[in-house]
Short mmCIF file of C-alpha atoms and ligand atoms in Angstrom, two decimals:
data_model
loop_
_atom_site.label_atom_id
_atom_site.label_comp_id
_atom_site.label_asym_id
_atom_site.label_seq_id
_atom_site.Cartn_x
_atom_site.Cartn_y
_atom_site.Cartn_z
CA MET A 1 22.35 7.99 7.59
CA PRO A 2 20.95 6.50 4.22
CA ALA A 3 18.85 8.87 1.85
CA ARG A 4 15.55 10.33 3.18
CA ILE A 5 12.47 8.28 1.64
CA ARG A 6 10.31 11.41 0.54
CA LYS A 7 8.22 9.83 -2.25
CA ALA A 8 5.66 6.84 -2.16
CA VAL A 9 4.18 5.16 -5.01
CA PHE A 10 0.50 3.88 -5.00
CA PRO A 11 -0.31 1.49 -8.02
CA VAL A 12 -4.01 2.27 -8.35
CA ALA A 13 -4.84 0.85 -11.91
CA GLY A 14 -6.12 -2.39 -11.09
CA LEU A 15 -9.55 -3.38 -12.30
CA GLY A 16 -11.25 -4.87 -9.02
CA THR A 17 -12.86 -7.56 -10.71
CA ARG A 18 -13.09 -9.46 -7.43
CA PHE A 19 -15.64 -6.60 -6.36
CA LEU A 20 -17.84 -6.46 -9.25
CA PRO A 21 -20.50 -4.94 -9.41
CA ALA A 22 -19.53 -2.45 -6.59
CA THR A 23 -16.24 -1.61 -8.70
CA LYS A 24 -18.07 -1.29 -12.16
CA SER A 25 -18.05 2.38 -12.26
CA MET A 26 -15.80 3.28 -8.88
CA PRO A 27 -12.31 2.52 -8.40
CA LYS A 28 -11.69 -0.37 -5.73
CA GLU A 29 -9.40 1.87 -3.93
CA MET A 30 -12.46 4.22 -3.16
CA LEU A 31 -14.32 1.38 -1.20
CA THR A 32 -14.49 2.58 2.24
CA VAL A 33 -13.42 0.88 5.42
CA VAL A 34 -15.39 2.63 8.03
CA ASP A 35 -15.73 6.17 6.83
CA ARG A 36 -12.61 6.75 4.46
CA PRO A 37 -11.57 5.17 1.32
CA LEU A 38 -8.72 2.48 1.30
CA ILE A 39 -6.58 4.92 -0.57
CA GLN A 40 -6.85 7.44 1.92
CA HIS A 41 -6.10 4.95 4.71
CA VAL A 42 -2.83 4.26 2.81
CA VAL A 43 -1.90 7.86 2.20
CA ASP A 44 -2.37 8.38 5.91
CA GLU A 45 0.12 5.82 6.52
CA ALA A 46 2.74 7.24 4.26
CA ARG A 47 2.21 10.77 5.61
CA GLU A 48 2.55 9.45 9.06
CA ALA A 49 5.80 7.98 8.03
CA GLY A 50 6.95 11.32 6.83
CA ILE A 51 6.44 10.93 3.01
CA GLU A 52 6.11 14.34 1.14
CA HIS A 53 5.12 13.47 -2.27
CA LEU A 54 2.27 10.96 -3.29
CA ILE A 55 2.65 9.49 -6.84
CA PHE A 56 -0.44 7.65 -8.02
CA VAL A 57 -0.14 5.13 -10.86
CA THR A 58 -3.69 5.33 -12.10
CA GLY A 59 -5.73 3.90 -15.00
CA ARG A 60 -8.59 4.63 -16.85
CA ASN A 61 -11.72 5.21 -14.83
CA LYS A 62 -9.87 6.25 -11.94
CA GLY A 63 -10.48 10.08 -12.08
CA VAL A 64 -12.24 10.01 -9.02
CA ILE A 65 -9.12 9.18 -6.89
CA GLU A 66 -7.59 12.39 -8.40
CA ASP A 67 -10.84 14.27 -7.36
CA HIS A 68 -10.58 12.95 -3.87
CA PHE A 69 -7.08 14.55 -3.19
CA ASP A 70 -8.35 17.79 -4.62
CA ARG A 71 -10.46 20.65 -3.01
CA GLN A 72 -14.35 20.76 -3.31
CA PRO A 73 -15.03 24.33 -2.90
CA GLU A 74 -18.83 23.99 -3.15
CA LEU A 75 -18.90 21.27 -0.30
CA GLU A 76 -16.48 23.24 1.55
CA GLU A 77 -18.81 26.32 1.41
CA THR A 78 -21.81 24.51 2.34
CA LEU A 79 -20.16 22.86 5.29
CA ALA A 80 -18.83 26.28 6.72
CA ALA A 81 -22.29 27.90 5.99
CA ARG A 82 -23.62 25.19 8.23
CA GLY A 83 -21.01 25.54 11.09
CA LYS A 84 -19.98 22.01 10.51
CA THR A 85 -16.06 22.69 11.31
CA ALA A 86 -15.47 19.03 12.41
CA ALA A 87 -16.24 17.98 8.93
CA LEU A 88 -14.24 20.67 7.47
CA GLU A 89 -11.11 19.94 9.57
CA THR A 90 -11.29 16.36 8.34
CA LEU A 91 -11.46 17.35 4.78
CA ALA A 92 -8.40 19.48 5.24
CA GLU A 93 -6.50 16.77 6.97
CA CYS A 94 -6.86 14.45 3.99
CA LEU A 95 -5.87 16.88 1.39
CA PRO A 96 -2.19 16.66 0.32
CA GLU A 97 -0.37 19.94 -0.03
CA ALA A 98 -0.38 21.75 -3.12
CA GLY A 99 1.92 20.12 -5.74
CA ALA A 100 2.49 17.30 -3.43
CA ALA A 101 0.53 14.45 -5.29
CA SER A 102 1.40 13.54 -9.07
CA PHE A 103 -0.82 11.04 -11.24
CA ILE A 104 0.23 9.18 -13.87
CA ARG A 105 -1.22 6.49 -16.32
CA GLN A 106 -0.32 2.83 -16.54
CA GLN A 107 -1.61 2.51 -19.95
CA ALA A 108 -1.90 -1.19 -20.06
CA PRO A 109 -2.36 -3.66 -17.10
CA LEU A 110 1.17 -5.42 -17.49
CA GLY A 111 1.57 -5.96 -13.83
CA LEU A 112 2.97 -4.45 -10.53
CA GLY A 113 6.35 -4.30 -12.03
CA HIS A 114 5.42 -2.20 -14.83
CA ALA A 115 3.00 0.13 -12.64
CA VAL A 116 6.16 0.94 -10.46
CA TRP A 117 8.15 1.35 -13.47
CA CYS A 118 5.70 4.09 -14.74
CA ALA A 119 6.68 6.14 -11.87
CA ARG A 120 10.29 6.31 -12.61
CA GLU A 121 10.51 9.88 -14.01
CA ILE A 122 8.55 11.31 -11.20
CA VAL A 123 10.57 9.45 -8.56
CA GLY A 124 13.94 10.12 -10.09
CA ASP A 125 17.28 9.09 -8.76
CA GLU A 126 16.33 8.71 -5.07
CA PRO A 127 14.98 5.75 -2.81
CA PHE A 128 11.32 5.54 -2.75
CA ALA A 129 8.44 3.58 -1.10
CA VAL A 130 5.72 1.51 -2.57
CA ILE A 131 2.37 0.88 -0.98
CA LEU A 132 -0.12 -1.32 -2.21
CA PRO A 133 -3.77 0.13 -1.27
CA ASP A 134 -5.41 -3.44 -1.14
CA VAL A 135 -3.47 -4.18 2.13
CA LEU A 136 -4.39 -2.30 5.16
CA VAL A 137 -2.25 -2.53 8.20
CA GLN A 138 -3.87 -1.76 11.84
CA ALA A 139 -0.64 -1.23 13.88
CA PRO A 140 -0.46 -0.64 17.78
CA ASP A 141 1.56 2.74 17.57
CA LYS A 142 3.45 3.13 14.84
CA GLY A 143 2.16 2.49 11.00
CA CYS A 144 3.78 -0.29 9.08
CA LEU A 145 5.89 1.94 6.75
CA ALA A 146 7.02 4.15 9.78
CA GLN A 147 8.22 0.57 11.48
CA MET A 148 10.33 -0.16 7.97
CA LEU A 149 11.72 3.28 7.86
CA ASP A 150 13.01 2.75 11.18
CA VAL A 151 14.94 -0.35 9.90
CA TYR A 152 15.90 1.42 6.77
CA ASN A 153 17.36 4.56 8.85
CA SER A 154 19.87 2.12 10.57
CA ARG A 155 20.69 -0.37 7.79
CA GLY A 156 19.98 1.17 4.53
CA GLY A 157 19.46 -0.82 1.39
CA ASN A 158 15.90 -2.14 0.26
CA ILE A 159 13.15 -2.93 2.84
CA LEU A 160 10.28 -5.43 2.63
CA ALA A 161 7.42 -5.89 5.17
CA VAL A 162 6.55 -9.68 5.56
CA GLU A 163 4.05 -11.61 7.16
CA PRO A 164 4.08 -15.24 7.93
CA VAL A 165 1.18 -17.16 6.37
CA PRO A 166 0.21 -20.78 6.66
CA ASP A 167 2.05 -22.97 4.21
CA ASP A 168 -0.92 -23.71 2.17
CA GLN A 169 -1.20 -19.90 1.23
CA THR A 170 2.15 -19.16 0.10
CA GLN A 171 1.34 -19.65 -3.47
CA ASN A 172 -0.95 -16.47 -3.49
CA TYR A 173 2.13 -14.22 -2.53
CA GLY A 174 5.60 -13.14 -3.17
CA VAL A 175 7.57 -15.17 -0.86
CA VAL A 176 11.34 -14.42 0.56
CA ALA A 177 14.02 -16.88 1.61
CA THR A 178 15.99 -15.42 4.58
CA GLY A 179 19.11 -15.89 6.75
CA GLY A 180 18.80 -15.81 10.44
CA ALA A 181 16.68 -13.05 12.07
CA ASP A 182 18.15 -10.26 14.29
CA GLY A 183 14.97 -9.45 16.27
CA ASN A 184 12.22 -8.88 13.73
CA VAL A 185 14.69 -8.36 10.86
CA PHE A 186 15.86 -10.86 8.30
CA PRO A 187 18.46 -10.58 5.66
CA VAL A 188 16.78 -11.68 2.24
CA THR A 189 18.68 -14.30 0.37
CA GLY A 190 16.29 -14.88 -2.17
CA MET A 191 12.71 -14.44 -3.24
CA VAL A 192 9.98 -15.92 -5.56
CA GLU A 193 6.66 -14.55 -6.91
CA LYS A 194 3.70 -17.14 -6.25
CA PRO A 195 5.70 -20.07 -5.90
CA GLU A 196 4.01 -23.53 -6.87
CA PRO A 197 2.48 -25.22 -3.75
CA GLY A 198 5.00 -26.92 -1.81
CA THR A 199 7.88 -25.20 -3.28
CA ALA A 200 8.04 -22.00 -1.32
CA PRO A 201 11.47 -21.34 0.20
CA SER A 202 9.73 -20.02 3.57
CA ASN A 203 6.33 -19.00 4.83
CA LEU A 204 7.18 -15.37 5.01
CA THR A 205 5.17 -13.21 2.34
CA ILE A 206 5.62 -9.98 0.71
CA LEU A 207 3.00 -7.84 2.45
CA GLY A 208 2.64 -5.00 -0.13
CA ARG A 209 4.97 -2.31 1.44
CA TYR A 210 8.27 -1.72 0.02
CA ILE A 211 11.31 0.68 0.34
CA LEU A 212 13.29 0.29 -2.88
CA GLN A 213 16.64 1.87 -4.47
CA PRO A 214 16.30 3.73 -7.71
CA GLU A 215 18.31 1.05 -9.65
CA ILE A 216 15.31 -0.88 -9.54
CA PHE A 217 13.93 0.90 -12.59
CA GLY A 218 16.65 0.01 -14.93
CA LEU A 219 15.91 -3.52 -14.04
CA LEU A 220 12.28 -3.10 -14.40
CA SER A 221 12.67 -1.60 -17.89
CA GLU A 222 14.25 -4.83 -19.00
CA GLN A 223 11.98 -7.11 -17.14
CA GLY A 224 10.22 -9.93 -19.01
CA ALA A 225 6.90 -11.29 -18.14
CA GLY A 226 6.94 -13.83 -15.22
CA SER A 227 4.13 -15.22 -12.97
CA GLY A 228 0.62 -14.84 -14.51
CA GLY A 229 2.08 -13.29 -17.59
CA GLU A 230 2.78 -9.95 -15.83
CA ILE A 231 5.64 -7.98 -15.28
CA GLN A 232 6.56 -8.87 -11.57
CA LEU A 233 8.26 -6.41 -9.24
CA THR A 234 9.73 -9.44 -7.24
CA ASP A 235 11.59 -10.70 -10.25
CA SER A 236 13.29 -7.40 -10.67
CA MET A 237 13.95 -7.38 -6.85
CA LEU A 238 15.56 -10.70 -7.09
CA THR A 239 17.90 -9.23 -9.72
CA LEU A 240 18.64 -6.29 -7.53
CA LEU A 241 19.60 -8.70 -4.60
CA GLU A 242 22.49 -9.78 -6.63
CA THR A 243 24.17 -6.36 -5.94
CA GLN A 244 22.04 -4.67 -3.12
CA HIS A 245 21.04 -5.49 0.57
CA PHE A 246 17.22 -6.48 1.14
CA PHE A 247 15.99 -6.69 4.60
CA ALA A 248 12.54 -8.27 5.39
CA VAL A 249 10.75 -6.70 8.61
CA GLU A 250 8.23 -8.77 10.41
CA TYR A 251 6.13 -5.68 11.35
CA GLU A 252 4.21 -5.33 14.09
CA GLY A 253 0.41 -5.08 13.86
CA ARG A 254 -2.05 -6.88 11.85
CA ALA A 255 -2.89 -6.76 8.10
CA PHE A 256 -6.06 -7.06 6.27
CA ASP A 257 -5.96 -8.30 2.66
CA CYS A 258 -8.69 -5.82 1.25
CA GLY A 259 -8.55 -7.32 -2.16
CA SER A 260 -10.79 -10.16 -0.87
CA LYS A 261 -14.22 -9.77 0.10
CA ALA A 262 -13.64 -11.26 3.53
CA GLY A 263 -10.51 -9.41 4.52
CA PHE A 264 -12.32 -6.02 3.39
CA LEU A 265 -15.21 -6.97 5.66
CA ALA A 266 -12.87 -7.89 8.54
CA ALA A 267 -10.95 -4.69 8.16
CA ASN A 268 -14.33 -2.73 8.40
CA VAL A 269 -15.06 -4.50 11.81
CA ALA A 270 -11.56 -4.03 13.02
CA PHE A 271 -11.07 -0.57 12.26
CA ALA A 272 -14.38 0.26 13.63
CA ILE A 273 -13.87 -1.47 16.87
CA ASP A 274 -10.87 0.40 17.26
CA ARG A 275 -12.83 3.87 17.16
CA ALA A 276 -13.67 5.29 20.50
CA ASP A 277 -16.99 6.66 18.70
CA LEU A 278 -18.25 3.26 17.20
CA ARG A 279 -16.89 0.58 19.46
CA ASP A 280 -19.57 -0.14 21.75
CA THR A 281 -22.43 0.36 19.15
CA VAL A 282 -20.53 -1.89 16.65
CA VAL A 283 -19.72 -4.71 19.08
CA ALA A 284 -23.33 -4.53 20.33
CA GLU A 285 -24.65 -5.00 16.77
CA ILE A 286 -22.23 -7.96 15.99
CA LYS A 287 -23.24 -9.59 19.17
CA LYS A 288 -26.68 -9.26 18.10
CA LEU A 289 -26.07 -10.97 14.63
CA LEU A 290 -24.10 -13.89 16.18
C1 LIG B 1 1.31 -8.48 -5.29
C2 LIG B 1 2.82 -8.84 -5.19
C3 LIG B 1 3.20 -9.94 -4.16
C4 LIG B 1 2.75 -9.67 -2.80
C5 LIG B 1 1.13 -9.18 -2.97
C6 LIG B 1 0.79 -8.65 -1.49
O1 LIG B 1 0.70 -9.62 -5.72
O2 LIG B 1 3.39 -9.05 -6.39
O3 LIG B 1 4.39 -10.30 -4.31
O4 LIG B 1 2.95 -10.67 -1.77
O5 LIG B 1 1.07 -8.24 -3.86
O6 LIG B 1 -0.57 -8.45 -1.60
P1 LIG B 1 -1.05 -9.52 -6.05
O7 LIG B 1 -1.67 -9.41 -4.78
O8 LIG B 1 -0.98 -8.21 -6.94
O9 LIG B 1 -1.19 -10.60 -7.02
#
Protein backbone atom coordinates (compact mmCIF):
# COMPACT_ATOMS: atom_id res chain seq x y z
CA MET A 1 0.00 0.00 0.00
CA PRO A 2 1.53 3.38 -0.98
CA ALA A 3 2.02 6.10 1.67
CA ARG A 4 -1.24 7.62 2.89
CA ILE A 5 -2.32 11.01 1.51
CA ARG A 6 -2.93 13.17 4.57
CA LYS A 7 -2.47 16.71 3.27
CA ALA A 8 -4.10 18.76 0.54
CA VAL A 9 -2.86 22.04 -0.91
CA PHE A 10 -5.39 24.64 -2.06
CA PRO A 11 -3.85 27.42 -4.17
CA VAL A 12 -6.06 30.44 -3.39
CA ALA A 13 -3.81 33.40 -4.18
CA GLY A 14 -5.31 34.28 -7.59
CA LEU A 15 -6.68 37.77 -8.15
CA GLY A 16 -10.00 36.69 -9.65
CA THR A 17 -9.92 39.37 -12.34
CA ARG A 18 -12.56 37.56 -14.40
CA PHE A 19 -15.16 38.25 -11.71
CA LEU A 20 -14.61 41.96 -11.14
CA PRO A 21 -16.23 43.90 -9.62
CA ALA A 22 -17.50 41.03 -7.40
CA THR A 23 -13.94 40.13 -6.44
CA LYS A 24 -12.61 43.63 -5.86
CA SER A 25 -12.60 43.25 -2.09
CA MET A 26 -13.70 39.62 -1.75
CA PRO A 27 -11.60 36.58 -2.74
CA LYS A 28 -13.07 34.67 -5.67
CA GLU A 29 -12.86 31.50 -3.57
CA MET A 30 -15.55 32.99 -1.32
CA LEU A 31 -18.10 33.30 -4.15
CA THR A 32 -20.99 31.05 -3.23
CA VAL A 33 -22.34 28.07 -5.05
CA VAL A 34 -25.81 27.74 -3.52
CA ASP A 35 -25.04 28.45 0.14
CA ARG A 36 -21.39 27.66 0.65
CA PRO A 37 -18.28 29.30 -0.74
CA LEU A 38 -16.34 27.60 -3.51
CA ILE A 39 -13.49 26.93 -1.08
CA GLN A 40 -15.84 25.11 1.31
CA HIS A 41 -17.03 22.82 -1.50
CA VAL A 42 -13.48 21.70 -2.32
CA VAL A 43 -12.53 21.37 1.36
CA ASP A 44 -15.57 19.11 1.78
CA GLU A 45 -14.36 17.01 -1.15
CA ALA A 46 -10.91 16.72 0.46
CA ARG A 47 -12.25 15.80 3.88
CA GLU A 48 -14.58 13.20 2.36
CA ALA A 49 -11.45 11.63 0.83
CA GLY A 50 -9.84 11.41 4.28
CA ILE A 51 -7.56 14.46 4.05
CA GLU A 52 -6.51 15.51 7.55
CA HIS A 53 -4.57 18.71 6.99
CA LEU A 54 -5.62 21.60 4.75
CA ILE A 55 -2.91 23.88 3.39
CA PHE A 56 -4.10 27.15 1.88
CA VAL A 57 -1.63 29.08 -0.24
CA THR A 58 -3.08 32.56 0.04
CA GLY A 59 -2.19 36.07 -1.06
CA ARG A 60 -2.90 39.57 0.15
CA ASN A 61 -6.62 40.37 0.63
CA LYS A 62 -7.44 36.73 1.35
CA GLY A 63 -7.77 37.01 5.13
CA VAL A 64 -11.48 36.29 5.00
CA ILE A 65 -10.71 32.71 3.89
CA GLU A 66 -8.80 32.23 7.14
CA ASP A 67 -11.75 33.71 9.06
CA HIS A 68 -14.12 31.35 7.28
CA PHE A 69 -12.24 28.34 8.67
CA ASP A 70 -12.14 29.76 12.20
CA ARG A 71 -14.81 29.90 14.88
CA GLN A 72 -17.16 32.88 15.13
CA PRO A 73 -18.09 32.94 18.85
CA GLU A 74 -20.46 35.91 18.66
CA LEU A 75 -22.40 34.37 15.82
CA GLU A 76 -22.44 30.98 17.52
CA GLU A 77 -23.74 32.48 20.79
CA THR A 78 -26.48 34.33 18.97
CA LEU A 79 -27.54 31.24 17.04
CA ALA A 80 -27.54 29.20 20.26
CA ALA A 81 -29.61 31.83 22.08
CA ARG A 82 -32.15 31.74 19.23
CA GLY A 83 -32.28 27.94 19.18
CA LYS A 84 -30.94 27.72 15.60
CA THR A 85 -29.40 24.30 16.06
CA ALA A 86 -29.34 23.30 12.37
CA ALA A 87 -27.31 26.41 11.47
CA LEU A 88 -24.96 25.74 14.39
CA GLU A 89 -24.45 22.17 13.24
CA THR A 90 -23.65 23.34 9.70
CA LEU A 91 -21.03 25.74 11.05
CA ALA A 92 -19.50 23.00 13.18
CA GLU A 93 -19.33 20.59 10.22
CA CYS A 94 -17.48 23.17 8.10
CA LEU A 95 -14.83 23.83 10.74
CA PRO A 96 -11.49 21.99 10.42
CA GLU A 97 -10.15 20.42 13.59
CA ALA A 98 -7.93 22.69 15.68
CA GLY A 99 -4.48 22.77 14.11
CA ALA A 100 -5.61 21.02 10.93
CA ALA A 101 -5.42 24.05 8.64
CA SER A 102 -2.32 26.03 7.63
CA PHE A 103 -2.17 29.30 5.75
CA ILE A 104 0.89 30.49 3.90
CA ARG A 105 1.41 33.42 1.59
CA GLN A 106 2.43 33.23 -2.01
CA GLN A 107 4.11 36.61 -2.02
CA ALA A 108 3.93 37.19 -5.78
CA PRO A 109 1.62 35.72 -8.47
CA LEU A 110 4.29 33.64 -10.22
CA GLY A 111 2.08 30.74 -11.29
CA LEU A 112 0.50 27.51 -10.06
CA GLY A 113 3.86 25.72 -9.84
CA HIS A 114 5.19 28.44 -7.58
CA ALA A 115 2.05 28.36 -5.42
CA VAL A 116 2.42 24.61 -4.87
CA TRP A 117 6.15 25.04 -4.15
CA CYS A 118 5.25 27.56 -1.41
CA ALA A 119 3.62 24.67 0.50
CA ARG A 120 6.80 22.53 0.56
CA GLU A 121 7.72 23.05 4.22
CA ILE A 122 4.24 22.24 5.45
CA VAL A 123 3.79 19.22 3.18
CA GLY A 124 7.24 17.83 4.02
CA ASP A 125 8.50 14.55 2.60
CA GLU A 126 5.21 12.81 1.84
CA PRO A 127 2.84 12.50 -1.12
CA PHE A 128 -0.01 15.02 -1.08
CA ALA A 129 -3.05 16.26 -2.98
CA VAL A 130 -3.56 19.55 -4.82
CA ILE A 131 -7.08 20.84 -5.42
CA LEU A 132 -7.90 23.93 -7.48
CA PRO A 133 -10.99 25.61 -6.02
CA ASP A 134 -11.98 27.00 -9.42
CA VAL A 135 -13.14 23.55 -10.44
CA LEU A 136 -16.14 21.99 -8.72
CA VAL A 137 -16.98 18.38 -9.42
CA GLN A 138 -20.44 16.99 -8.92
CA ALA A 139 -19.94 13.25 -8.57
CA PRO A 140 -22.68 10.61 -8.29
CA ASP A 141 -21.55 8.87 -5.11
CA LYS A 142 -17.85 9.36 -4.50
CA GLY A 143 -16.03 12.70 -4.77
CA CYS A 144 -13.37 13.22 -7.44
CA LEU A 145 -10.41 13.11 -5.02
CA ALA A 146 -11.76 9.95 -3.35
CA GLN A 147 -12.00 8.31 -6.79
CA MET A 148 -8.38 9.31 -7.48
CA LEU A 149 -7.29 7.86 -4.14
CA ASP A 150 -8.78 4.49 -5.09
CA VAL A 151 -6.48 4.47 -8.14
CA TYR A 152 -3.51 5.73 -6.09
CA ASN A 153 -4.00 3.06 -3.43
CA SER A 154 -3.75 0.28 -6.01
CA ARG A 155 -1.06 1.78 -8.29
CA GLY A 156 0.91 4.40 -6.33
CA GLY A 157 2.82 7.10 -8.21
CA ASN A 158 1.25 10.39 -9.22
CA ILE A 159 -2.40 10.73 -10.20
CA LEU A 160 -4.15 13.36 -12.34
CA ALA A 161 -7.89 13.68 -12.84
CA VAL A 162 -8.55 14.32 -16.53
CA GLU A 163 -11.50 15.29 -18.62
CA PRO A 164 -12.08 15.07 -22.37
CA VAL A 165 -12.86 18.45 -23.98
CA PRO A 166 -13.66 19.41 -27.60
CA ASP A 167 -10.47 19.74 -29.69
CA ASP A 168 -10.84 23.51 -30.05
CA GLN A 169 -10.61 24.00 -26.27
CA THR A 170 -7.41 22.11 -25.45
CA GLN A 171 -5.31 25.30 -25.61
CA ASN A 172 -6.93 26.51 -22.37
CA TYR A 173 -5.64 23.61 -20.24
CA GLY A 174 -2.81 21.28 -19.40
CA VAL A 175 -3.15 18.28 -21.72
CA VAL A 176 -1.82 14.72 -21.26
CA ALA A 177 -0.55 12.18 -23.77
CA THR A 178 -1.46 8.65 -22.70
CA GLY A 179 -0.98 4.98 -23.42
CA GLY A 180 -3.91 2.56 -23.73
CA ALA A 181 -6.70 2.80 -21.15
CA ASP A 182 -7.28 0.23 -18.42
CA GLY A 183 -10.90 1.01 -17.64
CA ASN A 184 -10.92 4.70 -16.76
CA VAL A 185 -7.18 4.82 -15.97
CA PHE A 186 -4.53 5.82 -18.54
CA PRO A 187 -0.75 5.67 -18.11
CA VAL A 188 0.55 9.18 -18.82
CA THR A 189 3.34 9.36 -21.39
CA GLY A 190 3.65 13.13 -21.78
CA MET A 191 2.00 16.43 -20.94
CA VAL A 192 1.97 20.01 -22.10
CA GLU A 193 0.58 23.21 -20.60
CA LYS A 194 -1.76 25.17 -22.87
CA PRO A 195 -0.66 23.71 -26.22
CA GLU A 196 -0.92 25.84 -29.34
CA PRO A 197 -4.22 25.17 -31.17
CA GLY A 198 -3.97 22.01 -33.23
CA THR A 199 -0.90 20.65 -31.43
CA ALA A 200 -2.41 18.95 -28.36
CA PRO A 201 -1.33 15.32 -27.90
CA SER A 202 -4.92 14.32 -26.98
CA ASN A 203 -8.14 15.94 -25.83
CA LEU A 204 -7.68 14.78 -22.21
CA THR A 205 -7.17 17.88 -20.09
CA ILE A 206 -5.84 18.18 -16.55
CA LEU A 207 -8.84 18.99 -14.39
CA GLY A 208 -7.32 20.62 -11.30
CA ARG A 209 -7.02 17.60 -8.99
CA TYR A 210 -3.60 16.07 -8.42
CA ILE A 211 -1.91 13.50 -6.18
CA LEU A 212 1.81 14.19 -6.26
CA GLN A 213 4.98 12.71 -4.84
CA PRO A 214 7.16 15.09 -2.79
CA GLU A 215 9.99 14.94 -5.37
CA ILE A 216 7.96 17.53 -7.29
CA PHE A 217 9.19 20.23 -4.89
CA GLY A 218 12.87 19.89 -5.87
CA LEU A 219 11.87 20.21 -9.52
CA LEU A 220 9.62 23.19 -8.85
CA SER A 221 12.42 25.01 -7.07
CA GLU A 222 14.39 24.96 -10.33
CA GLN A 223 11.49 25.40 -12.72
CA GLY A 224 11.77 28.35 -15.10
CA ALA A 225 8.78 30.28 -16.41
CA GLY A 226 6.67 28.49 -19.01
CA SER A 227 3.31 29.13 -20.63
CA GLY A 228 2.06 32.67 -19.95
CA GLY A 229 5.40 33.58 -18.34
CA GLU A 230 4.40 31.64 -15.20
CA ILE A 231 6.04 28.79 -13.29
CA GLN A 232 3.86 25.91 -14.41
CA LEU A 233 3.17 22.79 -12.35
CA THR A 234 2.70 20.85 -15.60
CA ASP A 235 6.31 21.55 -16.67
CA SER A 236 7.74 20.09 -13.45
CA MET A 237 5.36 17.13 -13.63
CA LEU A 238 6.69 16.44 -17.13
CA THR A 239 10.22 16.27 -15.69
CA LEU A 240 9.05 14.04 -12.84
CA LEU A 241 7.50 11.73 -15.44
CA GLU A 242 11.06 10.80 -16.50
CA THR A 243 11.56 8.94 -13.20
CA GLN A 244 8.07 8.27 -11.80
CA HIS A 245 4.71 6.94 -12.96
CA PHE A 246 1.75 9.21 -13.62
CA PHE A 247 -1.76 7.88 -14.11
CA ALA A 248 -4.64 9.88 -15.56
CA VAL A 249 -8.09 9.08 -14.19
CA GLU A 250 -11.19 9.87 -16.16
CA TYR A 251 -13.32 10.48 -13.10
CA GLU A 252 -17.03 9.84 -12.83
CA GLY A 253 -19.05 13.03 -12.48
CA ARG A 254 -19.42 16.45 -13.98
CA ALA A 255 -16.98 19.33 -13.58
CA PHE A 256 -17.83 23.02 -13.56
CA ASP A 257 -15.18 25.61 -14.37
CA CYS A 258 -16.12 28.18 -11.76
CA GLY A 259 -13.30 30.41 -12.98
CA SER A 260 -15.66 31.37 -15.82
CA LYS A 261 -18.96 33.17 -15.34
CA ALA A 262 -20.97 30.64 -17.34
CA GLY A 263 -19.41 27.69 -15.50
CA PHE A 264 -19.99 29.34 -12.14
CA LEU A 265 -23.65 30.04 -12.92
CA ALA A 266 -24.14 26.51 -14.27
CA ALA A 267 -22.63 25.12 -11.05
CA ASN A 268 -25.13 27.10 -9.01
CA VAL A 269 -28.04 25.67 -10.97
CA ALA A 270 -26.66 22.11 -10.94
CA PHE A 271 -25.86 22.09 -7.22
CA ALA A 272 -29.24 23.67 -6.41
CA ILE A 273 -31.30 21.14 -8.35
CA ASP A 274 -29.31 18.38 -6.68
CA ARG A 275 -30.65 19.50 -3.30
CA ALA A 276 -33.92 18.00 -2.11
CA ASP A 277 -34.88 21.23 -0.29
CA LEU A 278 -34.39 23.41 -3.40
CA ARG A 279 -34.95 21.26 -6.44
CA ASP A 280 -38.67 21.80 -7.11
CA THR A 281 -38.66 25.55 -6.51
CA VAL A 282 -35.50 26.14 -8.54
CA VAL A 283 -36.73 24.03 -11.47
CA ALA A 284 -40.05 25.93 -11.42
CA GLU A 285 -38.23 29.28 -11.41
CA ILE A 286 -35.98 28.26 -14.29
CA LYS A 287 -38.99 27.08 -16.33
CA LYS A 288 -40.61 30.49 -15.82
CA LEU A 289 -37.47 32.22 -17.08
CA LEU A 290 -37.23 30.05 -20.17
C1 LIG B 1 -4.42 25.31 -14.38
C2 LIG B 1 -3.37 24.27 -14.80
C3 LIG B 1 -3.86 23.50 -16.03
C4 LIG B 1 -5.21 22.89 -15.76
C5 LIG B 1 -6.20 23.96 -15.29
C6 LIG B 1 -7.52 23.34 -14.84
O1 LIG B 1 -4.49 26.29 -15.40
O2 LIG B 1 -2.15 24.92 -15.07
O3 LIG B 1 -2.94 22.50 -16.37
O4 LIG B 1 -5.70 22.24 -16.92
O5 LIG B 1 -5.69 24.71 -14.19
O6 LIG B 1 -8.45 24.31 -14.52
P1 LIG B 1 -5.21 27.73 -15.15
O7 LIG B 1 -6.68 27.49 -15.31
O8 LIG B 1 -4.85 28.17 -13.78
O9 LIG B 1 -4.67 28.62 -16.23
